[in-house]
Amino acid sequence: MDPVSRDLDSETRDSRPQKDSTADLQTQLGDMQITRGGDVLMDDYDVGDEKSDVAEITPDSSTDEPQDPLAHDFEGMKARILPLLPDLEPESESIYTWDIENYRSLTRRERSPKFECGGHPWRILLFPFGNNVDYASLYLEQAHEETDKPPDNWYACAQFTLCMWNKNEPTIYMCHTANHRFTAEESDWGFTRFTELRKMFAQQWEGTGRAMVENEAVSVTAYIRIYKDPTGVLWHNFINYNSKKETGMVGLRNQGATCYLNSLLQSLYFTNAFRKAIYQIPTENDTERKNSAWALQRLFYLLQTSEEAVSTQELTASFGWETRHIFEQQDVQELSRILMERMEERMKGTEAENALAKMLVGKMKTYISCINVDYESSRIEDFWDIQLNVSGNKSLDDSFKDYVQVETMDGENKYFAEGYGLQDARKGVIFESFPQVLHLQLKRFEYDINRDAMMKVNDRYEFPEVFDATPYLSDGADKSEPYLYQLHGVLVHSGDLTAGHYYAFLKPTVAGHFYRFDDDKVTRATLKEALEENFGGDYANMVNGHAGVRNPYTRTLSTKRSMSAYMLVYIRKSRERDILLDVTEQETPTHLAKQLNEERAALEKKRKDREEQHLYLPISVVTEDAFKAFQGFDLTNWESDPNAPSTPQMYRVLRASTVGDFTQTVAEALRLPAEQIRLWVMVNRQNKTIRPDQPLSDLDITISQAYSIHCTRDKPFRLWVETAGSLADSKPPWPNVNPAPGVSPLVLIFLKYFDVEDQTLKGVGHVYMKKSSKVAEVIPAIQQLMGWSPSKESTLLSSTSSSGISPISHPATSTPSIHLFEEIKQSMIEPMKPKFTLQQAEIQDGDIICFQRALSEKESSAIASTGGYTDAREFYDYLLNRIVIRFFPKMANEQEESTFSLALSRKMSYDQYSAKVGEHLKVDPTHLRFSTVLSSTGKAKQPVRRSQGLTLAQTLMPALGSYANPNQRPDALFYEILEMSISELETKRTVRIHWLPEGVVKEEPVDILAPKNGIVEDLISPLQRKLNLSGEAAGKLRFYESHGYKISKHLSTNSILASISDYSTLFAELMPEDEDRADDNDRAIDAFHFDKEISKPHGVPFKFVVKPGELFKDTKERLSKRTGIKGKQFEKLRFAVIQRAPYSRPTYLNDDDDLSTLATHLDDQLGLDHVNRSRLFAGKGDSIFIR
């Protein structure tokens, strides 16, 4: 809401005492009152935007009439205090006067009799002693009663004035004016501080000698004018506004600073032929976030079918944009061109191939035509859009005339025509054809040489609703079909270069209206709003001396409009119906609807689940099969992959259902009778393990009761399912866990087997044993579970030997000798003493015993040599430190298959995990180098230093004081396969060379590995291989060092690499032809670029040959060829001779000068003075891109 409309009060505030937050008309806007003298009394305030979105109070301008009207001259007063609003059409008017008697006897709230305006009842609402303020409060309200409710979505756009006056002295009055959209929710609007109570009853009202309220009487007149609402949003506050309901269209949500993207996407979407072409791209098998065609299809389909604003997150993610790109405003033209290129690539080989080119591409001819001879040089090129100058042009036609303006080449600027010599000629551009959809980019942002900065051009620039492009076509162009264009879209920027907002006015149908697409809000717009209000230029009807209108984005005052068109979309009138054809549901890709319906169903299910969450209880259930499939600590991993066989089954159970009901559900899932399963409650132990504790024996209690009995609040409900193999007498053979007194109780024990050969640790089952049993008596149970034959006497190993483990004999056991360990907790795996009883070993329900086969020394050595573990305790330690690392190829062009994951130990050294990666990649591990991964960008950090004392854990989570590095991924590494071993690599250094393939206009960084003690010659061979240079070309390579954008040293092949400063830039190029052919009289001079002052160097410095006696106009031709700068860019350059002496000033060169006579000293330099383009965008992010 703008500064004006904030001061108005709605009924919800009127119907109860107003608090201090009530809008204070006097303090915020000034008392916008009209008194007998006819003066408008008001404080200074900001002028709002010309198009107000909400109700607005407007003071009336004073008139020059010789005599002010009296309060009872209602028509005269109406003409003065309620002037017609421009650009709006009145629907009805009404004047009503309420005579109030016995003022001091009035109640707190009084209402006038009803009166009618626009076919609806109205009345005046008065708080005679103030609505919680020391002012009389006066409002206008719609007077529909409960029995006479207004129609659904009723509203009235009213301009009104409330005037309080002395009916005995009509020269005494006070008036306030406002505009408001009255609705059923906002049924009244007016002025809480209408006039001060003490002034109303004072005998001196404005020096008249009489009071406003005289003899307890006063009159209040309401002047109302109802306006037609052409757009449906006049003075709308947009609370609960529904774009789909009001316009049938939805907007796009702004992610941060993506309004420019939203305006372009809406423009493309409502170019229906473009949308249809995008739908024709086959994407059935490309449902990935990085597929921009698929993401754009989904976005368009959502815009077509959604009931609310659509997010662009999927699309920007498919572009490869990161968070920082979301908050950077980019160039719309550049984004449009890149998007078209990507879509064109995806359309190749499909039915949509060339669809965009046929729709959006025109042809222009660049020509040089001789005047006196029959010779013309020309080139015809395609264009997707046209960039037009705004500065210096008043209209679209002026810009086109400027674009095709003919330049005469004569005098010293004659054109050399092959076969005719130097000739007078005409040079220009003319159009051969225009596309069906014409995109015009208006250059609203230009470099201001006086301010030395990019500035927005806010000059008035007019464009028509219908544009005739015929005058700008060549004589030979095909004009059989008129080149008349209908305006389809106006993309607008409001603000300036540093702060602003983008939105669009679009006309979706041939015979329809314009609509404003402002991010997530879509509203109807008038033709004036779409055209005239976006011409730019000065505001109309500005009061002399007024500082201007405040820009809502920059908060600065300006007399020029901040909103102006920067892109226009025209559609050829003869092709409008082809371009704006209907796109039906049947023409959309079927897989899109299917995917989105599935996603919506999943979201609906989640929503329903959230609503019903209090009725259900989630239960995790561990089965025997899950325990046997699990490799790790405890019975299972509670946070593992949901699809893993060892993952507990999740059930969503009604709290009111019984334990028996849930038992039946689990039994059905296991395909067993309910009598063959028993549920055990699992509890959290103090040693941070989770083990079964006791069975759920009462099947009649509810799940909620069971949870309350066995679990603490907010803890998950976890159960283990015990299954019986068979039934005895129709009953399961459940052991009695609560025996009679004097009988040794049974204990539930889980068994795990560490398979040394397979290097696995998995559960094998569970057994019941008496607490009085010896530990060794578990052997028969192991024998039975493992299926080992008891044909031979086996050996059970105890902990009595000097090695800590020695064998003992046990009759009738399995063949191998075994070790027994108790899994107490993750970091505590203890050997068990066979002669101890289970009670002495402190074994209780749910404890885990691990066993392994004993190995001979030969077997142990063989397994250890392959990196295996020979002892269960070592394997448990590996599991404790196990981490799954994701490995990514460092080279961007590597295939997706090159990414893989490995389970490694945190304790591994560089050589150990390098060996594991080398084994996976089938490469020599000594040739592998790793880099850590930045979590914020996903890019590689510095390579990992190879050190025997550095573990994998220390590499992934380096200590910063007492804290880990928060900006580094702890589960990922980049790898690269080197041409040499790490040891050899340590003897080398990386040298970054900036390769110059085309003069100085383009540079490519190339990294070369060279010996630390090497020379420049060592760079030639690797650079030759990387650049694919021939042997002859490699022999012409030249290197030089630059510091501060100036050449600091020319390097010979024997120059030592260590002498090159880390703060310098090393350039390499092929020796230019000028130097290669230089004779003894020629000499070289160093050249550099600068921006106005030689203290502001920039760009790539270079070496240039000076030829004695050569005029500088000829020297410039060689300079253009040497630098690669051509055309208009080269014409903007100024050249100067600069001495190396401190505080020297440049000596600028003319075409008739001889450079060899001006640059005589060996240290003299040649300077190229031109704008540093990179500085203009120094604060701007990376160039926009689409992956």
Tab-separated table of C-alpha atoms in Angstrom, residues 511-736:
chain	number	residue	atom	x	y	z
A	511	ALA	CA	-8.962	-9.889	-30.112
A	512	GLY	CA	-8.349	-9.800	-26.376
A	513	HIS	CA	-7.010	-7.307	-23.866
A	514	PHE	CA	-3.589	-6.587	-22.444
A	515	TYR	CA	-2.719	-8.118	-19.083
A	516	ARG	CA	0.017	-7.198	-16.656
A	517	PHE	CA	2.209	-10.128	-15.601
A	518	ASP	CA	4.038	-9.038	-12.455
A	519	ASP	CA	5.705	-12.150	-11.039
A	520	ASP	CA	2.980	-14.166	-9.294
A	521	LYS	CA	0.235	-11.594	-9.950
A	522	VAL	CA	-1.723	-11.284	-13.224
A	523	THR	CA	-4.129	-8.365	-13.704
A	524	ARG	CA	-6.097	-6.847	-16.548
A	525	ALA	CA	-4.498	-3.701	-18.013
A	526	THR	CA	-5.659	-0.855	-20.197
A	527	LEU	CA	-4.082	0.020	-23.515
A	528	LYS	CA	-2.710	3.210	-21.962
A	529	GLU	CA	-1.028	1.261	-19.182
A	530	ALA	CA	0.592	-1.059	-21.715
A	531	LEU	CA	1.741	1.640	-24.141
A	532	GLU	CA	1.816	5.267	-23.050
A	533	GLU	CA	2.809	4.670	-19.445
A	534	ASN	CA	5.890	2.781	-20.644
A	535	PHE	CA	7.115	5.372	-23.127
A	536	GLY	CA	9.314	6.882	-20.410
A	537	GLY	CA	9.994	10.604	-20.315
A	538	ASP	CA	8.712	13.218	-17.885
A	539	TYR	CA	5.705	12.739	-15.656
A	540	ALA	CA	2.623	14.623	-16.808
A	541	ASN	CA	0.893	17.331	-14.758
A	542	MET	CA	3.838	17.907	-12.419
A	543	VAL	CA	3.352	20.945	-10.178
A	544	ASN	CA	5.983	23.625	-10.696
A	545	GLY	CA	8.723	23.354	-8.139
A	546	HIS	CA	7.823	19.789	-7.160
A	547	ALA	CA	10.886	17.623	-6.537
A	548	GLY	CA	9.454	14.726	-8.512
A	549	VAL	CA	8.106	11.243	-7.930
A	550	ARG	CA	9.874	8.802	-5.664
A	551	ASN	CA	11.140	5.664	-7.364
A	552	PRO	CA	9.828	2.697	-5.339
A	553	TYR	CA	13.055	0.727	-5.851
A	554	THR	CA	15.801	3.336	-5.529
A	555	ARG	CA	13.885	5.658	-3.135
A	556	THR	CA	15.127	8.667	-5.083
A	557	LEU	CA	13.020	11.510	-6.486
A	558	SER	CA	12.855	12.064	-10.230
A	559	THR	CA	10.761	14.043	-12.679
A	560	LYS	CA	11.221	11.266	-15.275
A	561	ARG	CA	9.294	8.030	-15.263
A	562	SER	CA	11.348	5.147	-13.930
A	563	MET	CA	9.218	2.578	-15.763
A	564	SER	CA	9.895	2.136	-19.474
A	565	ALA	CA	9.775	-0.574	-22.125
A	566	TYR	CA	13.035	-2.406	-22.806
A	567	MET	CA	11.737	-5.156	-25.067
A	568	LEU	CA	8.827	-5.218	-27.548
A	569	VAL	CA	7.184	-8.258	-29.107
A	570	TYR	CA	5.287	-7.737	-32.376
A	571	ILE	CA	3.399	-10.405	-34.322
A	572	ARG	CA	2.807	-10.110	-38.052
A	573	LYS	CA	-0.901	-9.359	-38.447
A	574	SER	CA	-1.339	-11.789	-41.313
A	575	ARG	CA	0.102	-14.591	-39.152
A	576	GLU	CA	-1.493	-13.699	-35.804
A	577	ARG	CA	-3.924	-16.600	-35.765
A	578	ASP	CA	-1.127	-19.019	-36.679
A	579	ILE	CA	1.077	-17.740	-33.861
A	580	LEU	CA	-1.658	-17.319	-31.245
A	581	LEU	CA	-3.384	-20.592	-32.064
A	582	ASP	CA	-5.089	-22.508	-29.249
A	583	VAL	CA	-2.905	-25.081	-27.506
A	584	THR	CA	-5.213	-27.750	-26.130
A	585	GLU	CA	-4.631	-30.321	-23.422
A	586	GLN	CA	-4.430	-33.014	-26.112
A	587	GLU	CA	-1.431	-31.275	-27.712
A	588	THR	CA	0.639	-31.383	-24.534
A	589	PRO	CA	3.059	-34.291	-23.966
A	590	THR	CA	1.138	-37.083	-22.231
A	591	HIS	CA	4.043	-38.002	-19.982
A	592	LEU	CA	3.985	-34.512	-18.450
A	593	ALA	CA	0.406	-34.889	-17.289
A	594	LYS	CA	1.126	-38.364	-15.959
A	595	GLN	CA	4.201	-37.229	-14.030
A	596	LEU	CA	2.514	-34.190	-12.561
A	597	ASN	CA	-0.619	-36.123	-11.620
A	598	GLU	CA	1.540	-38.637	-9.783
A	599	GLU	CA	3.390	-35.838	-8.014
A	600	ARG	CA	0.146	-34.106	-7.093
A	601	ALA	CA	-1.288	-37.370	-5.766
A	602	ALA	CA	1.833	-37.872	-3.665
A	603	LEU	CA	1.576	-34.323	-2.318
A	604	GLU	CA	-2.100	-34.814	-1.551
A	605	LYS	CA	-1.288	-38.030	0.271
A	606	LYS	CA	1.381	-36.240	2.306
A	607	ARG	CA	-1.066	-33.482	3.139
A	608	LYS	CA	-3.682	-35.985	4.222
A	609	ASP	CA	-1.095	-37.884	6.240
A	610	ARG	CA	-0.104	-34.686	8.033
A	611	GLU	CA	-3.699	-33.916	8.872
A	612	GLU	CA	-4.296	-37.422	10.215
A	613	GLN	CA	-0.888	-37.768	11.831
A	614	HIS	CA	-2.276	-37.550	15.386
A	615	LEU	CA	-4.442	-40.633	14.744
A	616	TYR	CA	-1.543	-42.839	13.701
A	617	LEU	CA	1.696	-44.067	15.200
A	618	PRO	CA	4.738	-44.975	13.064
A	619	ILE	CA	6.275	-48.309	14.039
A	620	SER	CA	9.596	-49.720	12.831
A	621	VAL	CA	9.712	-53.512	12.660
A	622	VAL	CA	12.909	-55.599	12.417
A	623	THR	CA	12.475	-59.089	10.965
A	624	GLU	CA	14.760	-62.134	11.027
A	625	ASP	CA	15.510	-61.647	7.345
A	626	ALA	CA	16.486	-58.007	7.905
A	627	PHE	CA	18.863	-59.071	10.707
A	628	LYS	CA	20.468	-61.714	8.511
A	629	ALA	CA	20.937	-59.263	5.631
A	630	PHE	CA	22.460	-56.589	7.841
A	631	GLN	CA	26.203	-55.997	8.089
A	632	GLY	CA	27.099	-53.687	10.914
A	633	PHE	CA	26.485	-52.979	14.577
A	634	ASP	CA	23.312	-53.927	16.399
A	635	LEU	CA	20.411	-55.662	14.677
A	636	THR	CA	19.903	-53.126	11.896
A	637	ASN	CA	20.680	-49.661	10.614
A	638	TRP	CA	17.683	-47.466	11.406
A	639	GLU	CA	18.638	-44.810	8.838
A	640	SER	CA	19.697	-46.939	5.876
A	641	ASP	CA	18.396	-46.948	2.325
A	642	PRO	CA	14.639	-47.691	2.407
A	643	ASN	CA	15.114	-50.210	-0.413
A	644	ALA	CA	17.891	-52.153	1.317
A	645	PRO	CA	16.831	-55.674	2.500
A	646	SER	CA	18.237	-54.939	5.975
A	647	THR	CA	16.109	-51.822	6.476
A	648	PRO	CA	13.326	-52.105	9.096
A	649	GLN	CA	9.792	-52.153	7.708
A	650	MET	CA	7.793	-49.021	8.464
A	651	TYR	CA	4.131	-49.296	9.417
A	652	ARG	CA	1.631	-46.501	9.963
A	653	VAL	CA	-0.723	-47.895	12.566
A	654	LEU	CA	-3.939	-46.519	14.042
A	655	ARG	CA	-3.354	-45.738	17.680
A	656	ALA	CA	-6.776	-47.153	18.517
A	657	SER	CA	-6.042	-50.569	16.961
A	658	THR	CA	-4.935	-53.426	19.204
A	659	VAL	CA	-1.596	-55.206	19.438
A	660	GLY	CA	-3.360	-58.293	18.107
A	661	ASP	CA	-4.564	-56.375	15.066
A	662	PHE	CA	-1.048	-55.175	14.328
A	663	THR	CA	0.352	-58.698	14.853
A	664	GLN	CA	-2.089	-59.932	12.201
A	665	THR	CA	-0.932	-57.164	9.827
A	666	VAL	CA	2.753	-58.108	10.271
A	667	ALA	CA	1.966	-61.803	9.879
A	668	GLU	CA	0.200	-61.147	6.581
A	669	ALA	CA	3.225	-59.199	5.342
A	670	LEU	CA	5.456	-62.181	6.256
A	671	ARG	CA	2.921	-64.659	4.843
A	672	LEU	CA	2.712	-66.504	8.137
A	673	PRO	CA	-0.135	-67.309	10.529
A	674	ALA	CA	-0.409	-64.747	13.297
A	675	GLU	CA	0.219	-67.553	15.856
A	676	GLN	CA	3.730	-68.060	14.450
A	677	ILE	CA	5.029	-64.567	15.244
A	678	ARG	CA	5.690	-62.714	18.450
A	679	LEU	CA	6.510	-59.004	18.791
A	680	TRP	CA	9.279	-57.822	21.106
A	681	VAL	CA	9.691	-54.252	22.295
A	682	MET	CA	13.119	-52.809	21.532
A	683	VAL	CA	14.649	-50.335	23.970
A	684	ASN	CA	17.530	-47.868	23.948
A	685	ARG	CA	20.291	-49.032	26.269
A	686	GLN	CA	22.724	-46.795	28.066
A	687	ASN	CA	25.555	-48.010	25.825
A	688	LYS	CA	23.647	-46.501	22.850
A	689	THR	CA	22.538	-49.835	21.412
A	690	ILE	CA	18.934	-50.766	20.586
A	691	ARG	CA	17.983	-54.327	21.581
A	692	PRO	CA	14.843	-56.427	22.178
A	693	ASP	CA	13.807	-56.237	25.834
A	694	GLN	CA	10.495	-58.071	26.381
A	695	PRO	CA	7.673	-59.531	24.296
A	696	LEU	CA	4.261	-57.902	23.860
A	697	SER	CA	2.208	-60.590	25.570
A	698	ASP	CA	-1.088	-58.737	25.971
A	699	LEU	CA	-2.652	-58.674	22.509
A	700	ASP	CA	-5.812	-56.875	23.636
A	701	ILE	CA	-4.318	-53.524	24.606
A	702	THR	CA	-4.254	-50.723	22.050
A	703	ILE	CA	-1.136	-49.632	20.210
A	704	SER	CA	-1.365	-46.299	22.019
A	705	GLN	CA	-1.398	-48.068	25.413
A	706	ALA	CA	1.510	-50.308	24.428
A	707	TYR	CA	3.484	-47.249	23.372
A	708	SER	CA	2.728	-45.471	26.669
A	709	ILE	CA	3.805	-48.538	28.707
A	710	HIS	CA	7.018	-49.411	26.903
A	711	CYS	CA	8.287	-46.140	25.339
A	712	THR	CA	9.101	-42.692	26.576
A	713	ARG	CA	7.434	-39.717	24.957
A	714	ASP	CA	8.703	-38.621	21.524
A	715	LYS	CA	10.821	-41.778	21.141
A	716	PRO	CA	10.175	-44.045	18.120
A	717	PHE	CA	8.265	-47.301	18.677
A	718	ARG	CA	10.541	-50.144	17.540
A	719	LEU	CA	9.693	-53.842	17.498
A	720	TRP	CA	11.463	-57.086	16.657
A	721	VAL	CA	9.475	-59.934	15.110
A	722	GLU	CA	10.225	-63.413	16.424
A	723	THR	CA	9.023	-66.202	14.156
A	724	ALA	CA	8.396	-69.852	15.031
A	725	GLY	CA	9.382	-72.454	12.491
A	726	SER	CA	6.435	-74.752	13.287
A	727	LEU	CA	3.429	-75.116	15.570
A	728	ALA	CA	3.160	-77.718	18.343
A	729	ASP	CA	-0.412	-78.678	19.192
A	730	SER	CA	-1.577	-75.572	17.286
A	731	LYS	CA	0.553	-73.431	19.563
A	732	PRO	CA	3.990	-71.904	18.837
A	733	PRO	CA	6.843	-73.310	20.902
A	734	TRP	CA	7.621	-69.967	22.577
A	735	PRO	CA	10.132	-70.405	25.415
A	736	ASN	CA	8.899	-69.096	28.727
